[in-house]
Structure formats: C-alpha cells, structure tokens
Amino acid sequence: MSSRNPSYTNPKPCKHLEDYKLRHGLSGYKSIQKHLKATPHGRTSVEMLNTGVPRCNSCNGFQGRLYLCLICNSVSCLDHTLLHIQSEDGHDLAVDIERAELYCCVCCDQVYDPDFDKVVMSKHNMGVPRGDKHGDESIGERLVKRRRLGLGVAEELVDLKKSKQLVSMRDRRDKSCYPLGLRGLNNLGSTCFMNSVLQALLHAPPFRNYFLSEGHNHEACRRRSGDRLCLSCDIDVVFSAMFSGDRAPYSPAHFLYSWWQHSANLASYEQQDAHEFFISVLDGIHEKEDKSRNRNRDSGDCQCIAHRVFSGLLRSDVTCMTCGSTSTTYDPCVDISVDLDTSNFSPTDIVNKRSKPNENSSISTLLGCLDLFTRQEKLGSEQKLFCETCQEMRDSVKQMSIRRLPLVLCLHIKRFEHSPVRKMSRKIDRYLQFPFSLDMTPYLSSSIVRNRFGNRIFSVEGDESDIITDFEIFAVVTHSGTLESGHYVTYLRLRNRWYKCDDAWITEVDEEIVRASQCYMMFYVQKMLYQKADEDLSSLPLSPRRDAYLPIAG
Amino acid sequence: MELLRERLVECGWKDEMKAICRAFIKKKGRNNVTVDDLVHVITPKGRASVPDSIKAELLQRIRKFLVSAAL
C-alpha cells in the first residue's frame, strides 16, 4: 500500500469501485496481471493473447478506446459500455485496453485504485537501486568524476582576469543599523570570487549557527590532529571577525593563504571561478573532518558540517528504450549545476523548432532550468548502454531527480557554452528569472518517477510525507563580464532586506535590483530555517559573543 | 506509434493539449469533469492542430511500408 504523500492524495473511489472491491477484492486485478505488457516510456497496455485486434462485442468496432470488463472479459467500445452494464448487472468496472487504466462504466469516468496501480507497476522492471557509497573518495574527486561522466560540454577552469583594484577607502562609518555579521571583505587581488562565496557561506543559517556556537573548537582540533592546516579553524576565525561588531572591511588574508595550501592548483592572484572555489572549500572542510574522524564509523552519511548543511542526494534513472527496464543509481551532491534554458540558442541538429508563436521563449526562468535538468534525456546512439534484461547494447533514456534535499540548496547556473566548431567557450549573459521562494516538490524523485508512469499511485523511494520542500533564497552570487575577465557581487537577504556585498562595500538595495541581476549561484535555505534565522538575528545583541577570544579591532 | 508520440511531444502539441485540458477543467470545476468529457472536447481540437510536417512524415512512412509489404 502506498504511504501517504502530502503532494498527492489518493482520490476517493466511487461507490461502484468500492462495491466491486468488496465483492471481488483483488482477483480481477490478478487475472489481468498476466495480460499486462509494459512498454517503454512508462506506459502499460493490456494484451489479450487469443485475438489479434480487440473488437467491441456489440458493434465489432475497433477504433477509439476499448474497455475490457474485469468480470467477464468482454470488450466494449465507449458507446457500448452502457449496453454491457445494462445486460450484465454488477459489471461496472473495466480496464482501458490501450492505457491500462480503470474505468467505471456507470460513472462514465476513469477511477483510481492504489491496488490496481500496484499491479500495473509490478510489470515495470524498476531494477534494484544501487546506492553508491564512495566512502573513501574525497568529495572533490567524486564531483570531478560526475562532471566527466554526465556532462558533454567541456568545463574548463574559468580564469577570470581582472585588473587589481586599489582599496584605498576604508569605510568606518558606524553601520550599527545593519544586521549583525554584515561586513565588507577587502579584495586581496582578484579575490572577488572568494569574497562573494564567503559572504554567502557566512550567512547560510545552519552553517553560521554551527560556527558561531563553537561548533568547531580550535584547541580540541589542534590537540587532536596536530596538523597545522585546518580550513574549518580558519573559517571559524573569519566568522568571529565578521560577527564581532566591527564594521570596517575585513581582510581574509589568512583564510586565503590556507585555502591556497589546500587547493594548490588554484593558488594565484588570477581570477578564479566562484563555483570552483565553493566546491574546494567544502572539500577542504570535509577532508579534515574525514582524517580526524574515526574511519570505522560506518553510519553512511558524512557528519562534517559541509555535508550536513549542503549535501543532498541525486537519483539517476536510465531506461532501456526497447524493453523499458530501468536501472537506478544514487549520487550524493553538494550543489546542483543546471544548464541555462536557452530556447533561442539553436544548435545545428535541432530541426523541429517550436512553431507556436505565443510560446514564451524569450525569458529563461529558474524553474525552466530545473525542468530541463529533470527532463527525460535521450542518450545519443553513440552512448548506448548495456541493458541487463535485453542482454544487448540499447538506446537509453536518462532522467535525473532529487532524492534528498539538503538544508541549504546551492544552485549553480552553467553560464558558459562550448562551441565544438570554433573550439572555444564563451559566457552566456542571458538573463535568468529566479523566484525568492522555491518549492522543490516537482523535482523530487517521488514526483518525477510517478509522473513518468502517468501519475499512477504507488510508493516511490523517499515518499515520506514530512519531506521539506519549501525554500527561501538568502544569497545570490552574480557575475558581470566575460569568461576571461569579470567581477562577482553577492546580494544577501537579511531580515527581509537586500544588501549588496561588493568586496568591501556594503549597501542596502531594492529587491528589484536583485531580481534584475545576472545570477550565477543561488543559495536557498529551507523555509523554516530561514524564518528561524530571522528571529535569531533580531534577538542577537550587537555586542560580540566571544569577546574574550578576539579583540575588537580599533 | 512511439514515433508519432515522440514527434507530438517534441513540437509542443502535447503541452498545448494539456493546457487546453487544464483550462477546461478550471472552467467546469475539478469534480464535474469526466475523462469522456475531456476526450470529446479535445479530440476535434487535437486533430486539427497536428502540424503538417508530422502528418507528412508519417504518411510517407506508411506509404513506404505498404510498398514494401506489397512486394
């Protein structure tokens, strides 16, 4: 029996269905079961073995919808179902032959029964999901692998060159009206990529709460590992400084140095990609945690703060186009990179362009991108996969969905396209509309998988009724410029006001400015945590919580 | 059949039909609509709005099949 799903209530059965179930139980369904045939694309149909083309008993017609009586197996077309129930009493329930859907001849309408759908779904080979547990690989390696496997476009490290900006002005105006923790970050030489992501991390509610409440203890850390390099310790220092109450812009020089030591390949004064930085910081936090934790603890999910806050689970279903059997894999992720929904961009192989003039192809939206991400994608003929059931290489269809949402959802927009013809990449400046409140229900595995099978009622893995799907945005990292040279700015949403964080300069801005900005990374947090964070901010006193630890810079 | 379905999805016909269904259901009220009603409303509209290119392609395929089957 499927469990209750809040986004999906089982429709109430009609009286006739109830009567039928009382009298016949599941026997009718079971007798149909052997005649059900699963076709790829999530469809099911009924195949009566004896006759070739099913025909109506009354008029011998074979066109349109044909219904098979569940009790006496006689076939009627739509016009003659009434005739059948008149001649045979109680033969109310039938099955649409082509679609395998229940039909009540008295109500003249389709009806839905979880037990019937369960029988239908049993015909679809869903395979055994393999939860890949890469316990030993660091998060960075796993992500690199995911990139190489799944994404066709070559994603080179983006080098953004920017001329050095002289930071001569130090704004010491007392901005005590600003929320606590809002403080500029000095640009230390093309480090706007770092500053922008740091601002977002500093104000991610669960992340912030962890560090501000001594989640990471320096002494214990040094005592335990003795290792000098600990990114978490350095982040902790940044937190203390940023939330100290001092409003002068802060220079995260020590943190930068630590991060260079961790990501030696990115250590330079050249511009880097903010998303790369984000991934490497989370990797750094995780690695240290991994080393110090007892490796024998096999609880499955990593408990480092990076994972606890950002880690979610993606589900990938690959379906054989010939027999319809599906193989499922689960992959953890700390963010979701989506392609821009570029309906205007026409690669050479698209022939069937949308011909409807009233279609709104002019504005790309975040929901459109997420739709694209979870759409069924036909894998090209050069990407044939081996199907276990067919025992052959077959054309397949792949579909992504989200099995588990993280506390903080980081959405990364892939704003670059690689032209194989010209052998170069360029940035896509196309505007992307994004909402401030996001409901992720339609992108969950339960919704996507159910939808694939015509919204049949059956339980999907992850069908808990208490899954939180409402998210609120709290940070937007925007980029302006080209692939080679540009500038990152972060917009933070605190106490329902938007603040522009442009390196050392913090200004309050109108939300329209944020909506019109060119978003690159968006940070959403679960709605409850957002509301609670708002309360926390208001109740926090302006004086620092740990003034014994860090002296306030004068 | 699968080819026809694929083509209809690709060109947006299916989405258009879905939108028409939704509008109809909104107008009538969710509990006052049966599948039969929808089918009767949709069928003429659907038949009329199939793009010519799809019709042409499928007719071509049928012709080819008939020729090959007749030999």
Short mmCIF file of N, CA and C in Angstrom, two decimals, chain A residues 355-361, chain B residues 16:
data_model
loop_
_atom_site.label_atom_id
_atom_site.label_comp_id
_atom_site.label_asym_id
_atom_site.label_seq_id
_atom_site.Cartn_x
_atom_site.Cartn_y
_atom_site.Cartn_z
N SER A 355 6.84 25.69 -33.17
CA SER A 355 6.22 26.55 -34.16
C SER A 355 5.13 27.42 -33.59
N LYS A 356 4.88 27.32 -32.29
CA LYS A 356 3.80 28.11 -31.71
C LYS A 356 4.28 29.53 -31.46
N PRO A 357 3.61 30.51 -32.01
CA PRO A 357 4.09 31.88 -31.86
C PRO A 357 3.86 32.43 -30.46
N ASN A 358 2.83 31.93 -29.79
CA ASN A 358 2.55 32.53 -28.49
C ASN A 358 3.37 31.92 -27.37
N GLU A 359 4.30 31.08 -27.73
CA GLU A 359 5.10 30.45 -26.68
C GLU A 359 6.13 31.43 -26.15
N ASN A 360 6.22 31.48 -24.84
CA ASN A 360 7.09 32.46 -24.22
C ASN A 360 8.52 31.93 -24.16
N SER A 361 9.22 32.01 -25.27
CA SER A 361 10.58 31.50 -25.26
C SER A 361 11.57 32.61 -24.99
N GLU B 16 0.36 21.67 -25.42
CA GLU B 16 -0.78 22.52 -25.77
C GLU B 16 -2.09 21.84 -25.37
#
